[in-house]
Each structure stands twice: as structure tokens, then as C-alpha cells.
PDB file of C-alpha atoms in Angstrom:
ATOM      1  CA  MET A 666     -12.718 -20.174  -5.821  1.00 45.00           C
ATOM      2  CA  SER A 667      -9.323 -19.199  -4.416  1.00 42.00           C
ATOM      3  CA  ALA A 668      -7.486 -16.218  -5.800  1.00 42.00           C
ATOM      4  CA  THR A 669      -4.417 -16.960  -7.889  1.00 38.00           C
ATOM      5  CA  LEU A 670      -1.365 -14.721  -7.998  1.00 36.00           C
ATOM      6  CA  LEU A 671      -0.300 -14.412 -11.615  1.00 38.00           C
ATOM      7  CA  ARG A 672       3.250 -13.154 -11.591  1.00 36.00           C
ATOM      8  CA  ASN A 673       4.297 -14.449 -15.022  1.00 39.00           C
ATOM      9  CA  SER A 674       1.684 -12.626 -17.058  1.00 41.00           C
ATOM     10  CA  THR A 675       0.862 -13.222 -20.693  1.00 41.00           C
ATOM     11  CA  ALA A 676       1.970  -9.656 -21.329  1.00 41.00           C
ATOM     12  CA  ARG A 677       5.513 -10.588 -20.367  1.00 40.00           C
ATOM     13  CA  ALA A 678       5.364 -13.583 -22.686  1.00 41.00           C
ATOM     14  CA  ALA A 679       4.228 -11.302 -25.476  1.00 39.00           C
ATOM     15  CA  LEU A 680       7.178  -9.037 -24.793  1.00 37.00           C
ATOM     16  CA  ARG A 681       9.597 -11.919 -25.115  1.00 41.00           C
ATOM     17  CA  SER A 682       8.011 -13.440 -28.190  1.00 40.00           C
ATOM     18  CA  GLY A 683       7.791 -10.251 -30.238  1.00 39.00           C
ATOM     19  CA  ALA A 684       4.459 -11.379 -31.656  1.00 36.00           C
ATOM     20  CA  SER A 685       2.952  -9.325 -34.419  1.00 35.00           C
ATOM     21  CA  ALA A 686       1.143  -6.270 -33.123  1.00 36.00           C
ATOM     22  CA  SER A 687      -1.464  -6.684 -35.816  1.00 33.00           C
ATOM     23  CA  ARG A 688      -2.834  -9.778 -34.099  1.00 32.00           C
ATOM     24  CA  ALA A 689      -3.445  -7.875 -30.897  1.00 34.00           C
ATOM     25  CA  GLY A 690      -4.600  -4.479 -32.075  1.00 34.00           C
ATOM     26  CA  LEU A 691      -6.981  -2.255 -30.216  1.00 29.00           C
ATOM     27  CA  ALA A 692     -10.526  -2.635 -31.498  1.00 31.00           C
ATOM     28  CA  GLY A 693     -11.904   0.687 -32.583  1.00 30.00           C
ATOM     29  CA  THR A 694      -8.602   2.544 -32.132  1.00 26.00           C
ATOM     30  CA  SER A 695      -7.781   5.398 -34.473  1.00 27.00           C
ATOM     31  CA  PHE A 696      -4.349   6.913 -35.016  1.00 24.00           C
ATOM     32  CA  VAL A 697      -3.861  10.614 -35.704  1.00 28.00           C
ATOM     33  CA  ARG A 698      -0.426  12.276 -35.900  1.00 29.00           C
ATOM     34  CA  THR A 699       1.164   9.409 -33.931  1.00 33.00           C
ATOM     35  CA  LYS A 700      -1.281   9.862 -31.052  1.00 35.00           C
ATOM     36  CA  VAL A 701      -3.501   7.006 -29.909  1.00 34.00           C
ATOM     37  CA  THR A 702      -7.182   7.586 -29.212  1.00 33.00           C
ATOM     38  CA  LEU A 703      -8.455   5.072 -26.692  1.00 33.00           C
ATOM     39  CA  PRO A 704     -11.630   3.079 -27.365  1.00 30.00           C
ATOM     40  CA  ASP A 705     -14.617   2.928 -25.016  1.00 34.00           C
ATOM     41  CA  LEU A 706     -13.080   1.505 -21.858  1.00 31.00           C
ATOM     42  CA  SER A 707     -16.357  -0.159 -20.910  1.00 30.00           C
ATOM     43  CA  PHE A 708     -15.574  -2.673 -23.636  1.00 31.00           C
ATOM     44  CA  TRP A 709     -11.810  -2.664 -23.241  1.00 33.00           C
ATOM     45  CA  VAL A 710     -10.048  -5.549 -24.961  1.00 31.00           C
ATOM     46  CA  PRO A 711      -7.353  -6.777 -22.566  1.00 36.00           C
ATOM     47  CA  GLU A 712      -5.117  -7.752 -25.488  1.00 43.00           C
ATOM     48  CA  ALA A 713      -4.438  -4.025 -25.637  1.00 43.00           C
ATOM     49  CA  ILE A 714      -1.372  -4.567 -23.514  1.00 38.00           C
ATOM     50  CA  ARG A 715       0.038  -6.787 -26.250  1.00 39.00           C
ATOM     51  CA  THR A 716      -0.311  -3.915 -28.657  1.00 41.00           C
ATOM     52  CA  LEU A 717       1.557  -1.754 -26.165  1.00 40.00           C
ATOM     53  CA  ALA A 718       4.201  -4.450 -25.785  1.00 37.00           C
ATOM     54  CA  THR A 719       4.996  -5.048 -29.464  1.00 38.00           C
ATOM     55  CA  GLY A 720       5.453  -3.118 -32.668  1.00 37.00           C
ATOM     56  CA  TYR A 721       7.754  -0.600 -31.013  1.00 35.00           C
ATOM     57  CA  LYS A 722       9.086   0.949 -34.207  1.00 36.00           C
ATOM     58  CA  THR A 723       5.682   2.329 -35.148  1.00 37.00           C
ATOM     59  CA  ARG A 724       4.041   2.481 -31.733  1.00 41.00           C
ATOM     60  CA  PRO A 725       2.227   5.802 -31.182  1.00 45.00           C
ATOM     61  CA  TYR A 726       2.457   7.648 -27.920  1.00 52.00           C
ATOM     62  CA  LEU A 727      -0.218   7.365 -25.271  1.00 53.00           C
ATOM     63  CA  GLU A 728      -2.236  10.414 -24.342  1.00 57.00           C
ATOM     64  CA  PRO A 729      -3.023  11.269 -20.704  1.00 56.00           C
ATOM     65  CA  GLN A 730      -6.227   9.551 -19.640  1.00 56.00           C
ATOM     66  CA  LYS A 731      -9.105  11.749 -18.480  1.00 60.00           C
ATOM     67  CA  LEU A 732     -11.504  10.766 -15.749  1.00 58.00           C
ATOM     68  CA  ASN A 733     -15.178  10.305 -16.508  1.00 59.00           C
ATOM     69  CA  ASP A 734     -17.283  13.357 -15.827  1.00 59.00           C
ATOM     70  CA  LYS A 735     -19.154  11.418 -13.146  1.00 57.00           C
ATOM     71  CA  LEU A 736     -15.939  11.162 -11.121  1.00 60.00           C
ATOM     72  CA  LEU A 737     -15.485  14.934 -11.115  1.00 56.00           C
ATOM     73  CA  THR A 738     -17.975  17.061  -9.222  1.00 56.00           C
ATOM     74  CA  LYS A 739     -17.745  20.674 -10.345  1.00 54.00           C
ATOM     75  CA  SER A 740     -14.638  20.858 -12.490  1.00 55.00           C
ATOM     76  CA  GLU A 741     -11.517  18.987 -13.527  1.00 63.00           C
ATOM     77  CA  ASP A 742      -9.876  20.211 -10.325  1.00 59.00           C
ATOM     78  CA  ASP A 743     -12.586  18.822  -8.021  1.00 76.00           C
ATOM     79  CA  TYR A 744     -12.056  15.137  -7.329  1.00 86.00           C
ATOM     80  CA  GLY A 745     -14.371  14.801  -4.349  1.00 90.00           C
ATOM     81  CA  ALA A 746     -17.209  12.847  -5.967  1.00 89.00           C
ATOM     82  CA  LEU A 747     -16.341   9.625  -4.125  1.00 93.00           C
ATOM     83  CA  GLU A 748     -16.062  11.099  -0.629  1.00 94.00           C
ATOM     84  CA  PRO A 749     -16.176   9.972   2.121  1.00 96.00           C
ATOM     85  CA  SER A 750     -15.241   6.522   0.778  1.00 96.00           C
ATOM     86  CA  ILE A 751     -12.233   7.843  -1.147  1.00 95.00           C
ATOM     87  CA  SER A 752     -10.994  11.358  -0.476  1.00 94.00           C
ATOM     88  CA  GLY A 753     -10.726  13.927  -3.217  1.00 93.00           C
ATOM     89  CA  LYS A 754      -7.036  14.405  -2.497  1.00 94.00           C
ATOM     90  CA  ILE A 755      -6.354  10.697  -3.036  1.00 93.00           C
ATOM     91  CA  MET A 756      -8.266  10.747  -6.306  1.00 92.00           C
ATOM     92  CA  GLU A 757      -6.386  13.813  -7.501  1.00 90.00           C
ATOM     93  CA  ILE A 758      -2.948  12.417  -6.641  1.00 90.00           C
ATOM     94  CA  HIS A 759      -3.888   8.977  -7.962  1.00 90.00           C
ATOM     95  CA  HIS A 760      -5.056  10.361 -11.294  1.00 88.00           C
ATOM     96  CA  LYS A 761      -2.851  13.404 -11.909  1.00 86.00           C
ATOM     97  CA  GLY A 762       0.203  11.902 -10.271  1.00 86.00           C
ATOM     98  CA  HIS A 763       0.409   8.130 -10.414  1.00 90.00           C
ATOM     99  CA  HIS A 764      -1.543   7.453 -13.609  1.00 89.00           C
ATOM    100  CA  ASN A 765       0.285  10.249 -15.352  1.00 86.00           C
ATOM    101  CA  VAL A 766       3.598   8.644 -14.373  1.00 87.00           C
ATOM    102  CA  TYR A 767       2.571   5.446 -16.150  1.00 89.00           C
ATOM    103  CA  VAL A 768       1.633   7.336 -19.311  1.00 86.00           C
ATOM    104  CA  THR A 769       4.779   9.463 -19.401  1.00 87.00           C
ATOM    105  CA  GLY A 770       6.947   6.520 -18.346  1.00 88.00           C
ATOM    106  CA  TYR A 771       5.606   4.422 -21.198  1.00 88.00           C
ATOM    107  CA  ASN A 772       6.206   7.184 -23.734  1.00 85.00           C
ATOM    108  CA  THR A 773       9.724   7.904 -22.450  1.00 88.00           C
ATOM    109  CA  ASN A 774      10.761   4.269 -22.535  1.00 89.00           C
ATOM    110  CA  ILE A 775       9.268   3.793 -26.001  1.00 87.00           C
ATOM    111  CA  GLU A 776      11.520   6.610 -27.219  1.00 88.00           C
ATOM    112  CA  LYS A 777      14.527   4.989 -25.546  1.00 91.00           C
ATOM    113  CA  LEU A 778      13.645   1.661 -27.114  1.00 89.00           C
ATOM    114  CA  GLN A 779      13.377   3.194 -30.561  1.00 88.00           C
ATOM    115  CA  GLU A 780      16.832   4.691 -30.077  1.00 92.00           C
ATOM    116  CA  ALA A 781      18.183   1.306 -28.969  1.00 91.00           C
ATOM    117  CA  GLN A 782      16.644  -0.354 -32.014  1.00 90.00           C
ATOM    118  CA  ALA A 783      18.229   2.229 -34.300  1.00 92.00           C
ATOM    119  CA  LYS A 784      21.616   1.413 -32.747  1.00 93.00           C
ATOM    120  CA  ASN A 785      20.880  -2.324 -32.761  1.00 93.00           C
ATOM    121  CA  ASP A 786      21.607  -2.307 -29.010  1.00 93.00           C
ATOM    122  CA  ILE A 787      20.047  -5.635 -28.025  1.00 93.00           C
ATOM    123  CA  ALA A 788      21.000  -5.380 -24.347  1.00 94.00           C
ATOM    124  CA  ALA A 789      19.277  -2.010 -24.013  1.00 93.00           C
ATOM    125  CA  GLN A 790      16.165  -3.321 -25.761  1.00 90.00           C
ATOM    126  CA  ILE A 791      15.917  -6.258 -23.367  1.00 91.00           C
ATOM    127  CA  ALA A 792      16.372  -3.963 -20.358  1.00 93.00           C
ATOM    128  CA  LEU A 793      13.652  -1.571 -21.517  1.00 91.00           C
ATOM    129  CA  LYS A 794      10.905  -4.060 -22.288  1.00 88.00           C
ATOM    130  CA  PRO A 795      10.006  -4.796 -18.619  1.00 90.00           C
ATOM    131  CA  LEU A 796       9.700  -1.039 -18.030  1.00 91.00           C
ATOM    132  CA  ILE A 797       7.367  -0.711 -21.001  1.00 88.00           C
ATOM    133  CA  ASN A 798       5.301  -3.619 -19.715  1.00 88.00           C
ATOM    134  CA  PHE A 799       5.129  -2.065 -16.243  1.00 91.00           C
ATOM    135  CA  HIS A 800       4.091   1.407 -17.362  1.00 90.00           C
ATOM    136  CA  GLY A 801       1.788   0.131 -20.098  1.00 89.00           C
ATOM    137  CA  GLY A 802       0.137  -2.231 -17.623  1.00 90.00           C
ATOM    138  CA  GLY A 803      -0.264   0.607 -15.137  1.00 92.00           C
ATOM    139  CA  HIS A 804      -2.036   2.652 -17.777  1.00 89.00           C
ATOM    140  CA  ILE A 805      -4.373  -0.192 -18.714  1.00 90.00           C
ATOM    141  CA  ASN A 806      -5.193  -1.059 -15.096  1.00 92.00           C
ATOM    142  CA  HIS A 807      -5.931   2.507 -14.067  1.00 91.00           C
ATOM    143  CA  SER A 808      -7.994   3.235 -17.180  1.00 88.00           C
ATOM    144  CA  LEU A 809     -10.201   0.287 -16.239  1.00 90.00           C
ATOM    145  CA  PHE A 810     -10.181   1.296 -12.562  1.00 92.00           C
ATOM    146  CA  TRP A 811     -11.653   4.744 -13.254  1.00 91.00           C
ATOM    147  CA  GLU A 812     -14.498   3.051 -15.116  1.00 90.00           C
ATOM    148  CA  ASN A 813     -15.020   0.831 -12.064  1.00 91.00           C
ATOM    149  CA  LEU A 814     -15.836   3.799  -9.814  1.00 93.00           C
ATOM    150  CA  ALA A 815     -18.961   5.929  -9.448  1.00 92.00           C
ATOM    151  CA  PRO A 816     -20.446   8.145  -6.730  1.00 92.00           C
ATOM    152  CA  LYS A 817     -23.534   6.883  -4.947  1.00 92.00           C
ATOM    153  CA  SER A 818     -25.625   9.444  -6.829  1.00 90.00           C
ATOM    154  CA  ALA A 819     -24.656   7.692 -10.077  1.00 90.00           C
ATOM    155  CA  GLY A 820     -25.238   4.153  -8.858  1.00 92.00           C
ATOM    156  CA  GLY A 821     -21.957   3.556  -7.071  1.00 93.00           C
ATOM    157  CA  GLY A 822     -22.202   0.699  -4.605  1.00 95.00           C
ATOM    158  CA  GLU A 823     -25.361  -0.796  -6.062  1.00 96.00           C
ATOM    159  CA  PRO A 824     -24.955  -4.607  -6.305  1.00 95.00           C
ATOM    160  CA  PRO A 825     -24.799  -6.127  -9.779  1.00 94.00           C
ATOM    161  CA  SER A 826     -28.026  -7.333 -11.325  1.00 88.00           C
ATOM    162  CA  GLY A 827     -28.953  -9.278 -14.415  1.00 91.00           C
ATOM    163  CA  VAL A 828     -26.713 -12.013 -15.776  1.00 96.00           C
ATOM    164  CA  LEU A 829     -23.617 -10.902 -13.855  1.00 97.00           C
ATOM    165  CA  GLY A 830     -25.481 -10.823 -10.562  1.00 96.00           C
ATOM    166  CA  LYS A 831     -26.824 -14.289 -11.307  1.00 97.00           C
ATOM    167  CA  ALA A 832     -23.347 -15.571 -12.184  1.00 97.00           C
ATOM    168  CA  ILE A 833     -21.968 -14.251  -8.892  1.00 98.00           C
ATOM    169  CA  ASP A 834     -24.753 -15.925  -6.917  1.00 98.00           C
ATOM    170  CA  GLU A 835     -24.247 -19.229  -8.733  1.00 97.00           C
ATOM    171  CA  THR A 836     -20.472 -19.148  -8.297  1.00 98.00           C
ATOM    172  CA  TYR A 837     -20.161 -17.831  -4.743  1.00 98.00           C
ATOM    173  CA  GLY A 838     -23.567 -18.481  -3.188  1.00 97.00           C
ATOM    174  CA  SER A 839     -24.378 -14.826  -2.609  1.00 97.00           C
ATOM    175  CA  PHE A 840     -23.043 -11.351  -3.297  1.00 98.00           C
ATOM    176  CA  GLY A 841     -22.023 -11.044   0.352  1.00 97.00           C
ATOM    177  CA  GLU A 842     -19.954 -14.212   0.169  1.00 98.00           C
ATOM    178  CA  PHE A 843     -18.337 -12.954  -3.028  1.00 98.00           C
ATOM    179  CA  GLN A 844     -17.385  -9.729  -1.231  1.00 98.00           C
ATOM    180  CA  ASN A 845     -15.782 -11.721   1.580  1.00 97.00           C
ATOM    181  CA  LYS A 846     -13.714 -13.809  -0.828  1.00 98.00           C
ATOM    182  CA  PHE A 847     -12.700 -10.769  -2.868  1.00 98.00           C
ATOM    183  CA  ASN A 848     -11.546  -8.896   0.240  1.00 98.00           C
ATOM    184  CA  THR A 849      -9.666 -11.975   1.412  1.00 97.00           C
ATOM    185  CA  ALA A 850      -7.860 -12.026  -1.924  1.00 97.00           C
ATOM    186  CA  LEU A 851      -7.030  -8.327  -1.609  1.00 97.00           C
ATOM    187  CA  ALA A 852      -5.665  -8.783   1.907  1.00 96.00           C
ATOM    188  CA  ALA A 853      -3.469 -11.676   0.755  1.00 96.00           C
ATOM    189  CA  ILE A 854      -1.589  -9.550  -1.787  1.00 96.00           C
ATOM    190  CA  GLN A 855       1.986  -9.176  -0.586  1.00 92.00           C
ATOM    191  CA  GLY A 856       3.320  -5.775  -1.508  1.00 90.00           C
ATOM    192  CA  SER A 857       1.623  -4.060  -4.443  1.00 95.00           C
ATOM    193  CA  GLY A 858      -0.933  -5.470  -6.846  1.00 97.00           C
ATOM    194  CA  TRP A 859      -4.534  -5.734  -7.968  1.00 98.00           C
ATOM    195  CA  ALA A 860      -7.507  -8.009  -7.394  1.00 98.00           C
ATOM    196  CA  TRP A 861      -9.879  -8.589 -10.305  1.00 98.00           C
ATOM    197  CA  LEU A 862     -13.163 -10.268 -11.009  1.00 98.00           C
ATOM    198  CA  VAL A 863     -12.536 -11.868 -14.379  1.00 97.00           C
ATOM    199  CA  LYS A 864     -14.432 -13.841 -16.993  1.00 97.00           C
ATOM    200  CA  ASP A 865     -12.964 -16.878 -18.723  1.00 96.00           C
ATOM    201  CA  LYS A 866     -13.215 -16.254 -22.462  1.00 94.00           C
ATOM    202  CA  GLU A 867     -13.724 -19.920 -23.283  1.00 94.00           C
ATOM    203  CA  THR A 868     -16.081 -21.101 -20.546  1.00 96.00           C
ATOM    204  CA  GLY A 869     -17.752 -17.854 -19.518  1.00 95.00           C
ATOM    205  CA  ASP A 870     -17.039 -18.684 -15.868  1.00 97.00           C
ATOM    206  CA  ILE A 871     -16.132 -15.906 -13.448  1.00 98.00           C
ATOM    207  CA  SER A 872     -13.395 -16.027 -10.834  1.00 98.00           C
ATOM    208  CA  ILE A 873     -11.216 -13.845  -8.617  1.00 98.00           C
ATOM    209  CA  LYS A 874      -7.596 -13.351  -9.646  1.00 98.00           C
ATOM    210  CA  THR A 875      -4.808 -11.307  -8.113  1.00 97.00           C
ATOM    211  CA  TYR A 876      -1.933  -9.838 -10.094  1.00 96.00           C
ATOM    212  CA  ALA A 877       1.377  -8.493  -8.827  1.00 94.00           C
ATOM    213  CA  ASN A 878       2.551  -4.938  -9.396  1.00 93.00           C
ATOM    214  CA  GLN A 879       0.993  -3.570 -12.618  1.00 93.00           C
ATOM    215  CA  ASP A 880       0.601  -6.847 -14.484  1.00 92.00           C
ATOM    216  CA  PRO A 881      -2.622  -6.514 -16.512  1.00 92.00           C
ATOM    217  CA  VAL A 882      -5.360  -9.062 -17.075  1.00 92.00           C
ATOM    218  CA  VAL A 883      -4.582 -10.723 -20.407  1.00 87.00           C
ATOM    219  CA  GLY A 884      -4.778 -14.093 -22.120  1.00 89.00           C
ATOM    220  CA  GLN A 885      -7.800 -16.244 -21.392  1.00 91.00           C
ATOM    221  CA  TYR A 886      -9.460 -13.754 -19.060  1.00 94.00           C
ATOM    222  CA  THR A 887     -11.481 -10.584 -19.546  1.00 94.00           C
ATOM    223  CA  PRO A 888     -11.282  -8.074 -16.669  1.00 96.00           C
ATOM    224  CA  LEU A 889     -14.694  -7.182 -15.276  1.00 97.00           C
ATOM    225  CA  LEU A 890     -13.936  -5.222 -12.120  1.00 97.00           C
ATOM    226  CA  GLY A 891     -10.696  -4.475 -10.296  1.00 97.00           C
ATOM    227  CA  VAL A 892      -9.494  -2.900  -7.065  1.00 98.00           C
ATOM    228  CA  ASP A 893      -6.117  -1.224  -6.725  1.00 97.00           C
ATOM    229  CA  ALA A 894      -4.244  -2.575  -3.688  1.00 97.00           C
ATOM    230  CA  TRP A 895      -1.214  -0.319  -4.075  1.00 95.00           C
ATOM    231  CA  GLU A 896      -0.607   1.932  -1.059  1.00 94.00           C
ATOM    232  CA  HIS A 897      -1.041   5.042  -3.199  1.00 94.00           C
ATOM    233  CA  ALA A 898      -4.721   4.109  -3.601  1.00 93.00           C
ATOM    234  CA  TYR A 899      -5.512   4.432   0.102  1.00 94.00           C
ATOM    235  CA  TYR A 900      -2.599   5.381   2.386  1.00 94.00           C
ATOM    236  CA  LEU A 901      -3.194   9.142   2.524  1.00 92.00           C
ATOM    237  CA  GLN A 902      -6.654   8.493   3.987  1.00 95.00           C
ATOM    238  CA  TYR A 903      -6.470   5.076   5.641  1.00 95.00           C
ATOM    239  CA  GLN A 904      -2.740   4.775   6.470  1.00 95.00           C
ATOM    240  CA  ASN A 905      -2.012   1.158   7.434  1.00 93.00           C
ATOM    241  CA  ARG A 906      -5.703   0.355   7.890  1.00 95.00           C
ATOM    242  CA  LYS A 907      -6.077  -1.040   4.405  1.00 94.00           C
ATOM    243  CA  ALA A 908      -8.897  -3.358   5.493  1.00 95.00           C
ATOM    244  CA  GLU A 909     -10.999  -0.209   5.990  1.00 97.00           C
ATOM    245  CA  TYR A 910     -10.211   0.851   2.432  1.00 97.00           C
ATOM    246  CA  PHE A 911     -11.148  -2.586   1.117  1.00 97.00           C
ATOM    247  CA  LYS A 912     -14.490  -2.239   2.908  1.00 97.00           C
ATOM    248  CA  ALA A 913     -15.153   1.377   1.915  1.00 97.00           C
ATOM    249  CA  ILE A 914     -14.489   0.975  -1.792  1.00 97.00           C
ATOM    250  CA  TRP A 915     -17.519  -1.296  -2.175  1.00 98.00           C
ATOM    251  CA  GLU A 916     -19.641   1.801  -1.565  1.00 97.00           C
ATOM    252  CA  VAL A 917     -18.424   3.393  -4.811  1.00 96.00           C
ATOM    253  CA  LEU A 918     -17.866   0.458  -7.161  1.00 96.00           C
ATOM    254  CA  ASN A 919     -19.590   0.851 -10.512  1.00 95.00           C
ATOM    255  CA  TRP A 920     -21.146  -2.506 -11.326  1.00 96.00           C
ATOM    256  CA  LYS A 921     -22.841  -1.120 -14.423  1.00 94.00           C
ATOM    257  CA  ALA A 922     -19.451  -0.962 -16.139  1.00 92.00           C
ATOM    258  CA  ALA A 923     -18.683  -4.525 -15.026  1.00 95.00           C
ATOM    259  CA  GLU A 924     -22.028  -5.717 -16.388  1.00 95.00           C
ATOM    260  CA  LYS A 925     -21.225  -4.197 -19.793  1.00 93.00           C
ATOM    261  CA  ARG A 926     -17.874  -5.964 -19.892  1.00 93.00           C
ATOM    262  CA  PHE A 927     -19.459  -9.242 -18.832  1.00 95.00           C
ATOM    263  CA  GLY A 928     -21.948  -9.080 -21.696  1.00 88.00           C
ATOM    264  CA  ALA A 929     -19.466  -7.890 -24.320  1.00 74.00           C
TER     265      ALA A 929
END
């Protein structure tokens, strides 16, 4: 199946519609002192972005996302578990820098939106909503991405088995052919974006989709496994040789997390 670039995401539609946040709440989310505690990301409900995108007056702040212990070797300051496929410095900057920007950017713009709502400044509210979608989507995508990674010692790079492995074989002919099509989709992304293996909620079919910028996987699809094609994910190590990054990341992909999402 060919990859499809989804630029007009459901998340943007949700922003425009102002749908009730209660219909798109986070399963298993608890709220304490206006702080949100994230659910198990292995079973992340992609409608989460709709919760981020609506209900601004009561929306709690996001907390910085921590990496799984398996992605840290000796301490929180040692990000080298995925070397040599992905350097420790890239992981540190990607997590502490870029992901943190999405979290803080979301929180900052939520505060600005609340101020605009208090003043009934409609123009400011409209201008802020795309920023909230962007930063909220960046948080969702990266939270899933960290779950998608594992060092070889923890099963990183091992091909999927069970029902997901069977679905890949039936859909693409073989795991190798799936890899080729996925990398082709990654290479076709113009500018920044993500490639995802997704599951259709109605049919159960799997397919490859690409999304621009930080648009998250929402609507009829459940994200199973994604690869970040933004330059910040690879440039420090691979420079303009992004095809090498697309090849190397297969050595540390965590298919166990994808299998859990597929069966959820």
C-alpha cells in the first residue's frame, strides 16, 4: 500500500469544531492539582490529542515526559543505550531539548489561550489553536516514539511475531518488503514529518501513513509504530545521509510495544 500524506489531520478538525473534551478523554488518566498523569503509553489512545485540543478552560498542564528505564543505561544523564544506531547525544538533545519544547510550548500557549478566553479575544484564540495542536501533537508523537525504541539487549530490532508479524506478511508479502515500503515512505516526506504503521479501527487492516510536521495519528487509525523524520532525530550523527538513519533505526525498533498496541 502506498503511503498517504495526511496534512489536514482530524486533530485540526477537532480544534475547529470545539467538540466536547469528555468524548475524547484519556483512558486511565488521573488529575492531581491540575497536573496530568499520562496512562501506559503502550496502550495510548490516539484520541488523546483531541483532549489536548479542546476543553481549554479546564485543561491541566502537561508534565515533562520521562524516558523508559531501558532507554537509559546507567543514569538519567546517560542516553547511550541505542548506540551505535542512535548516538547518546542525539537521544539527550531529542528528549531533553526537543520534546521538552513541545511540553513547555503546549503549557505556555494554553495559558495564553485562557487569557484570551477571559478577554473574549476571538482572534487571539484562533491564532493560538494551531500552536496548541502543534505542540500537543509533538508531545504525543514523541511519547509514542520513546516506546518504539529499545536497545538490542532488550529486544530492539527483533522482527515482530505473532498476529502483527502475520498481518505484515499478509499485507506486504514479507517483513523485508514492508521495511522497503516503509523506508520509501520516509524518504518521500518533504520537509519534516513522521511515518507510521497504523491499524484501521474498523477493519483491523494495517497500512503505512505519513504525517506532516507534528500532526498526530487520530481518527480511524491507531498508531502502532512510528519513525521521526525530522532532522533533529538524525542530523547530528548522520548529517544529510538520512537514508543511513532510516536503515539504522530498524536495529533498535521495539516491536513488542507495537504488538501490544496492535492487540489492544
